[in-house]
Amino acid sequence: MTSKSSLTDTVLENKPGHPQTENGRVLVVKNVSKTYRTGTEALGSTNLTLEKGEFVTLVGPSGCGKSTLLRLIAGLITPTEGTIETHAFENKRGNIGFVFQDAHLLPWRTAQRNVELLLEVAGTPITERQRLARETLEQLGLQGFENAYPRELSGGMKMRVSLARTLVLRPELFLMDEPFAAVDEITRHTLNEDFLKLQRNYGFTTLFVTHSVSEAVFMSTRVIVMSRRPGLIIKEIPVPYGGERKPELRTSAEFAETCRIVSRFLLEGA
Ligand SMILES: Nc1ncnc2c1ncn2[C@@H]1O[C@H](COP(=O)(O)OP(=O)(O)OP(=O)(O)O)[C@@H](O)[C@H]1O
Ligand SMILES: [Mg+2]
């Protein structure tokens, strides 16, 4: 169990309805490639489909186009070739959430006011956004820290605020670009376990990027290995451990074996 054992219950009470999207598909990336204006071929022709509720992780050498692929899916940049479909989502407030390596909190706003920020932009009435932000901070184990400023929080807590700021929008799809790379290993493990609980309870779908093979295997239903730039998917490795991942999994022989397989393909792709 993690130190945030109350997390699941709190979240369950607030579980919203998430009807199946068409065919259960949340995202379809078809023959997508990206060459930047500078002429850099960042991503080779890529196909990827995400089913609702999956947790898929991209691993690959630095510069192979992982962040590029996430930015393409988020619509921050356009593909050179190919198409990206994100399927009709029920929730209008925020369909795709993007979480970066740095928490990117506004230093002059408290934790609570950082989480309210995007609701403010969306025009959510003040009492509603205050309630939603408070609830979401509580779900991330930050009750009592609503009025703390980012400088008064640890790195792990800042990342929790950053997650809360995205979760408060109830995204159907979470795009996460090395979100836990800047925290120590023990904090990262707790964040991993807590995030998986949130995913189970809310039923959202996650596309994750990490350089840590063990984090990829612990979190994912599938690990996708990419080759060096221009990145191509060279292997998809299903991870057979079911929904609930106990901390003990990290030290098991089967876990080490899956990590070994992922590492082998990573080496091949590099
Ligand atoms: N806006 C941009 N303009 C031009 N080239 C870019 C741009 N963004 C990224 N690139 C280049 O595209 C390639 C892929 O970059 P990207 O950031 O997607 O890699 P990555 O797999 O996320 O790497 P890392 O693991 O180091 O984060 C790199 O060679 C990078 O220099
Ligand atoms: Mg990157």
Short mmCIF file of C-alpha atoms and ligand atoms in Angstrom, two decimals:
data_model
loop_
_atom_site.label_atom_id
_atom_site.label_comp_id
_atom_site.label_asym_id
_atom_site.label_seq_id
_atom_site.Cartn_x
_atom_site.Cartn_y
_atom_site.Cartn_z
CA MET A 1 0.00 0.00 0.00
CA THR A 2 1.10 3.53 -0.55
CA SER A 3 1.01 6.33 1.94
CA LYS A 4 -2.08 7.60 0.11
CA SER A 5 -4.29 4.64 0.91
CA SER A 6 -7.38 6.86 1.13
CA LEU A 7 -6.95 7.87 -2.49
CA THR A 8 -8.99 5.10 -4.08
CA ASP A 9 -12.06 5.61 -1.91
CA THR A 10 -12.10 9.33 -2.46
CA VAL A 11 -11.84 8.88 -6.18
CA LEU A 12 -14.48 6.16 -6.35
CA GLU A 13 -17.04 8.47 -4.79
CA ASN A 14 -16.42 10.95 -7.55
CA LYS A 15 -16.25 8.51 -10.41
CA PRO A 16 -17.91 10.04 -13.48
CA GLY A 17 -19.60 7.99 -16.20
CA HIS A 18 -17.42 7.19 -19.19
CA PRO A 19 -19.39 5.43 -21.90
CA GLN A 20 -17.44 3.42 -24.47
CA THR A 21 -16.28 5.43 -27.44
CA GLU A 22 -16.85 4.00 -30.90
CA ASN A 23 -15.27 0.53 -31.02
CA GLY A 24 -13.63 1.38 -27.69
CA ARG A 25 -10.98 3.32 -29.63
CA VAL A 26 -9.77 6.55 -28.16
CA LEU A 27 -6.98 7.34 -30.59
CA VAL A 28 -6.02 6.24 -34.08
CA VAL A 29 -2.70 7.44 -35.52
CA LYS A 30 -2.37 6.44 -39.20
CA ASN A 31 0.87 6.66 -41.19
CA VAL A 32 1.90 9.80 -39.34
CA SER A 33 5.34 11.28 -39.89
CA LYS A 34 6.90 14.60 -38.98
CA THR A 35 9.69 16.55 -40.60
CA TYR A 36 10.28 19.92 -38.95
CA ARG A 37 10.79 23.13 -40.95
CA THR A 38 14.47 22.84 -40.20
CA GLY A 39 14.52 19.64 -42.27
CA THR A 40 14.90 17.38 -39.22
CA GLU A 41 13.04 14.14 -39.81
CA ALA A 42 11.83 13.57 -36.26
CA LEU A 43 9.27 10.81 -36.73
CA GLY A 44 9.04 8.12 -39.42
CA SER A 45 5.71 6.69 -40.60
CA THR A 46 3.90 5.67 -37.41
CA ASN A 47 0.71 3.74 -36.71
CA LEU A 48 -0.78 3.53 -33.25
CA THR A 49 -4.23 2.74 -31.88
CA LEU A 50 -5.20 3.20 -28.26
CA GLU A 51 -8.21 1.42 -26.80
CA LYS A 52 -10.14 2.95 -23.95
CA GLY A 53 -8.53 2.31 -20.57
CA GLU A 54 -5.14 1.26 -21.94
CA PHE A 55 -1.87 2.50 -20.49
CA VAL A 56 0.66 2.57 -23.30
CA THR A 57 4.25 3.70 -22.87
CA LEU A 58 6.69 4.85 -25.53
CA VAL A 59 10.36 4.17 -24.93
CA GLY A 60 13.22 4.90 -27.30
CA PRO A 61 16.52 6.71 -27.67
CA SER A 62 16.74 10.42 -26.97
CA GLY A 63 15.65 12.41 -30.03
CA CYS A 64 13.65 9.57 -31.63
CA GLY A 65 10.46 11.63 -31.78
CA LYS A 66 8.53 10.61 -28.65
CA SER A 67 7.72 14.17 -27.58
CA THR A 68 7.01 14.99 -31.22
CA LEU A 69 4.42 12.21 -31.36
CA LEU A 70 2.74 13.45 -28.18
CA ARG A 71 2.69 17.03 -29.49
CA LEU A 72 1.16 15.81 -32.76
CA ILE A 73 -1.59 13.93 -30.90
CA ALA A 74 -2.29 16.97 -28.71
CA GLY A 75 -2.67 19.05 -31.87
CA LEU A 76 0.17 21.39 -30.86
CA ILE A 77 1.90 20.68 -34.19
CA THR A 78 0.62 19.21 -37.47
CA PRO A 79 1.82 16.00 -39.14
CA THR A 80 3.80 16.15 -42.37
CA GLU A 81 1.95 13.04 -43.52
CA GLY A 82 -0.85 10.89 -42.15
CA THR A 83 -3.92 11.41 -39.99
CA ILE A 84 -4.73 11.46 -36.29
CA GLU A 85 -8.23 10.72 -35.04
CA THR A 86 -9.20 11.27 -31.44
CA HIS A 87 -12.62 9.74 -31.07
CA ALA A 88 -15.72 11.60 -29.98
CA PHE A 89 -15.47 12.16 -26.26
CA GLU A 90 -18.38 12.61 -23.94
CA ASN A 91 -16.78 15.19 -21.73
CA LYS A 92 -16.52 18.69 -23.11
CA ARG A 93 -14.36 20.21 -20.41
CA GLY A 94 -11.04 18.77 -21.48
CA ASN A 95 -10.63 15.81 -23.77
CA ILE A 96 -6.87 15.55 -23.87
CA GLY A 97 -4.68 16.34 -20.88
CA PHE A 98 -0.96 16.97 -21.31
CA VAL A 99 1.45 16.55 -18.38
CA PHE A 100 5.08 17.54 -18.82
CA GLN A 101 8.31 16.71 -17.00
CA ASP A 102 8.27 20.03 -15.18
CA ALA A 103 5.24 20.86 -13.10
CA HIS A 104 5.04 24.34 -14.73
CA LEU A 105 3.09 25.81 -11.80
CA LEU A 106 2.53 29.53 -11.57
CA PRO A 107 4.66 30.61 -8.58
CA TRP A 108 2.34 33.43 -7.55
CA ARG A 109 -0.71 31.16 -7.29
CA THR A 110 -1.43 28.74 -4.47
CA ALA A 111 -1.86 25.00 -5.19
CA GLN A 112 -5.63 25.49 -5.22
CA ARG A 113 -5.45 28.49 -7.57
CA ASN A 114 -3.06 26.62 -9.90
CA VAL A 115 -5.57 23.78 -10.17
CA GLU A 116 -8.37 26.27 -10.81
CA LEU A 117 -6.46 27.99 -13.61
CA LEU A 118 -7.76 26.05 -16.62
CA LEU A 119 -11.30 26.01 -15.23
CA GLU A 120 -11.07 29.78 -14.95
CA VAL A 121 -9.98 29.99 -18.56
CA ALA A 122 -12.92 27.74 -19.49
CA GLY A 123 -15.30 30.09 -17.69
CA THR A 124 -16.37 27.65 -14.93
CA PRO A 125 -18.23 29.61 -12.20
CA ILE A 126 -16.10 30.38 -9.16
CA THR A 127 -17.85 28.19 -6.56
CA GLU A 128 -17.87 25.23 -8.95
CA ARG A 129 -14.19 25.57 -9.82
CA GLN A 130 -13.21 25.98 -6.17
CA ARG A 131 -15.11 22.81 -5.27
CA LEU A 132 -13.64 20.82 -8.17
CA ALA A 133 -10.09 21.99 -7.43
CA ARG A 134 -10.42 21.17 -3.72
CA GLU A 135 -11.81 17.70 -4.45
CA THR A 136 -9.11 16.95 -7.00
CA LEU A 137 -6.29 18.08 -4.69
CA GLU A 138 -7.73 15.81 -2.04
CA GLN A 139 -7.77 12.89 -4.49
CA LEU A 140 -4.07 13.49 -5.01
CA GLY A 141 -3.40 13.43 -1.29
CA LEU A 142 -2.84 17.19 -0.98
CA GLN A 143 -5.56 18.09 1.49
CA GLY A 144 -4.16 20.70 3.86
CA PHE A 145 -1.86 22.12 1.16
CA GLU A 146 -4.50 24.01 -0.83
CA ASN A 147 -3.09 27.37 0.25
CA ALA A 148 0.59 26.47 -0.15
CA TYR A 149 2.61 28.21 -2.86
CA PRO A 150 4.72 26.06 -5.22
CA ARG A 151 7.96 27.12 -3.45
CA GLU A 152 6.53 25.62 -0.24
CA LEU A 153 5.98 22.18 -1.84
CA SER A 154 8.38 19.29 -2.50
CA GLY A 155 9.09 18.17 -6.07
CA GLY A 156 6.71 15.22 -5.72
CA MET A 157 3.97 17.46 -4.32
CA LYS A 158 4.42 19.94 -7.16
CA MET A 159 3.97 17.08 -9.60
CA ARG A 160 0.78 16.08 -7.75
CA VAL A 161 -0.53 19.63 -8.18
CA SER A 162 0.37 19.44 -11.86
CA LEU A 163 -1.54 16.14 -12.16
CA ALA A 164 -4.48 17.66 -10.28
CA ARG A 165 -4.52 20.63 -12.65
CA THR A 166 -5.00 18.22 -15.56
CA LEU A 167 -7.26 15.71 -13.78
CA VAL A 168 -9.67 18.47 -12.77
CA LEU A 169 -10.57 18.77 -16.47
CA ARG A 170 -11.54 15.06 -16.49
CA PRO A 171 -9.61 14.26 -19.68
CA GLU A 172 -10.40 11.07 -21.57
CA LEU A 173 -6.82 10.82 -22.75
CA PHE A 174 -3.73 11.65 -20.68
CA LEU A 175 -0.55 12.41 -22.61
CA MET A 176 2.41 12.31 -20.24
CA ASP A 177 5.92 13.28 -21.29
CA GLU A 178 8.41 11.99 -18.70
CA PRO A 179 6.20 13.34 -15.90
CA PHE A 180 8.08 11.72 -13.03
CA ALA A 181 11.64 12.05 -14.33
CA ALA A 182 12.58 14.85 -11.94
CA VAL A 183 11.62 13.16 -8.65
CA ASP A 184 13.54 10.62 -6.56
CA GLU A 185 12.89 6.92 -7.08
CA ILE A 186 10.75 6.28 -3.98
CA THR A 187 8.54 9.30 -4.71
CA ARG A 188 8.28 8.15 -8.29
CA HIS A 189 7.10 4.71 -7.20
CA THR A 190 4.37 6.24 -5.03
CA LEU A 191 3.31 8.57 -7.85
CA ASN A 192 3.24 5.58 -10.23
CA GLU A 193 0.99 3.56 -7.94
CA ASP A 194 -1.32 6.48 -7.20
CA PHE A 195 -1.64 7.41 -10.85
CA LEU A 196 -2.60 3.83 -11.74
CA LYS A 197 -5.33 3.96 -9.08
CA LEU A 198 -6.66 7.18 -10.57
CA GLN A 199 -6.63 5.62 -14.03
CA ARG A 200 -8.48 2.53 -12.80
CA ASN A 201 -11.11 4.58 -11.03
CA TYR A 202 -11.69 7.18 -13.73
CA GLY A 203 -11.25 4.83 -16.69
CA PHE A 204 -9.20 7.28 -18.75
CA THR A 205 -6.56 6.24 -21.27
CA THR A 206 -2.87 7.12 -21.00
CA LEU A 207 -0.03 7.52 -23.46
CA PHE A 208 3.16 7.85 -21.43
CA VAL A 209 6.80 8.54 -22.24
CA THR A 210 9.69 7.53 -20.01
CA HIS A 211 13.37 6.62 -20.20
CA SER A 212 12.92 4.21 -17.31
CA VAL A 213 12.31 0.65 -18.49
CA SER A 214 11.08 -0.45 -15.06
CA GLU A 215 8.63 2.45 -14.86
CA ALA A 216 7.37 1.58 -18.36
CA VAL A 217 6.82 -2.06 -17.42
CA PHE A 218 5.26 -1.29 -14.03
CA MET A 219 2.74 1.18 -15.44
CA SER A 220 1.78 -0.19 -18.82
CA THR A 221 -0.58 -2.58 -20.49
CA ARG A 222 1.71 -2.28 -23.56
CA VAL A 223 5.22 -0.95 -24.04
CA ILE A 224 6.13 0.41 -27.46
CA VAL A 225 9.80 0.51 -28.38
CA MET A 226 10.95 3.05 -30.96
CA SER A 227 14.14 3.14 -33.01
CA ARG A 228 16.51 6.09 -33.16
CA ARG A 229 15.60 9.16 -35.23
CA PRO A 230 13.58 9.29 -37.41
CA GLY A 231 11.69 7.19 -34.92
CA LEU A 232 9.80 4.11 -36.01
CA ILE A 233 7.92 1.63 -33.85
CA ILE A 234 10.05 -1.49 -33.82
CA LYS A 235 8.29 -3.58 -31.18
CA GLU A 236 5.12 -3.70 -29.10
CA ILE A 237 5.45 -5.68 -25.90
CA PRO A 238 2.23 -6.57 -24.04
CA VAL A 239 2.61 -6.45 -20.27
CA PRO A 240 0.65 -9.32 -18.73
CA TYR A 241 0.15 -8.22 -15.11
CA GLY A 242 -3.51 -7.14 -15.06
CA GLY A 243 -5.00 -3.98 -13.63
CA GLU A 244 -3.83 -3.78 -10.05
CA ARG A 245 -0.07 -3.50 -9.71
CA LYS A 246 1.29 -4.17 -6.26
CA PRO A 247 4.66 -2.68 -5.22
CA GLU A 248 5.99 -6.27 -4.78
CA LEU A 249 5.72 -6.72 -8.54
CA ARG A 250 8.83 -4.56 -8.94
CA THR A 251 11.04 -7.12 -7.26
CA SER A 252 9.58 -10.26 -8.87
CA ALA A 253 11.42 -12.47 -11.36
CA GLU A 254 8.69 -12.14 -14.02
CA PHE A 255 8.97 -8.35 -13.81
CA ALA A 256 12.74 -8.52 -14.30
CA GLU A 257 12.19 -10.76 -17.32
CA THR A 258 9.76 -8.30 -19.00
CA CYS A 259 12.23 -5.47 -18.31
CA ARG A 260 14.98 -7.53 -19.89
CA ILE A 261 12.92 -8.03 -23.07
CA VAL A 262 12.15 -4.30 -23.34
CA SER A 263 15.82 -3.42 -22.75
CA ARG A 264 16.92 -5.85 -25.45
CA PHE A 265 14.69 -4.20 -28.09
CA LEU A 266 15.76 -0.75 -26.89
CA LEU A 267 19.37 -1.70 -27.51
CA GLU A 268 18.46 -3.05 -30.95
CA GLY A 269 16.65 0.19 -31.83
CA ALA A 270 19.51 2.39 -30.69
N1 LIG B 1 10.39 22.49 -32.88
C1 LIG B 1 11.36 21.78 -33.43
N2 LIG B 1 11.98 22.22 -34.54
C2 LIG B 1 12.96 21.50 -35.13
N3 LIG B 1 13.39 20.31 -34.70
C3 LIG B 1 12.81 19.83 -33.59
C4 LIG B 1 11.77 20.52 -32.90
N4 LIG B 1 11.38 19.79 -31.84
C5 LIG B 1 12.14 18.68 -31.85
N5 LIG B 1 13.00 18.69 -32.91
C6 LIG B 1 13.96 17.65 -33.28
O1 LIG B 1 13.21 16.47 -33.56
C7 LIG B 1 13.89 15.32 -33.07
C8 LIG B 1 12.95 14.57 -32.13
O2 LIG B 1 12.75 15.37 -30.97
P1 LIG B 1 11.81 14.89 -29.79
O3 LIG B 1 11.82 15.99 -28.80
O4 LIG B 1 10.51 14.46 -30.33
O5 LIG B 1 12.62 13.62 -29.25
P2 LIG B 1 12.36 12.72 -27.94
O6 LIG B 1 12.25 11.32 -28.40
O7 LIG B 1 11.25 13.28 -27.16
O8 LIG B 1 13.76 12.90 -27.17
P3 LIG B 1 14.04 12.90 -25.57
O9 LIG B 1 13.98 11.46 -25.15
O10 LIG B 1 15.43 13.44 -25.46
O11 LIG B 1 13.03 13.77 -24.91
C9 LIG B 1 15.16 15.82 -32.40
O12 LIG B 1 16.21 15.68 -33.32
C10 LIG B 1 14.89 17.28 -32.15
O13 LIG B 1 16.07 18.05 -32.23
MG MG B 2 11.11 14.17 -25.28
#
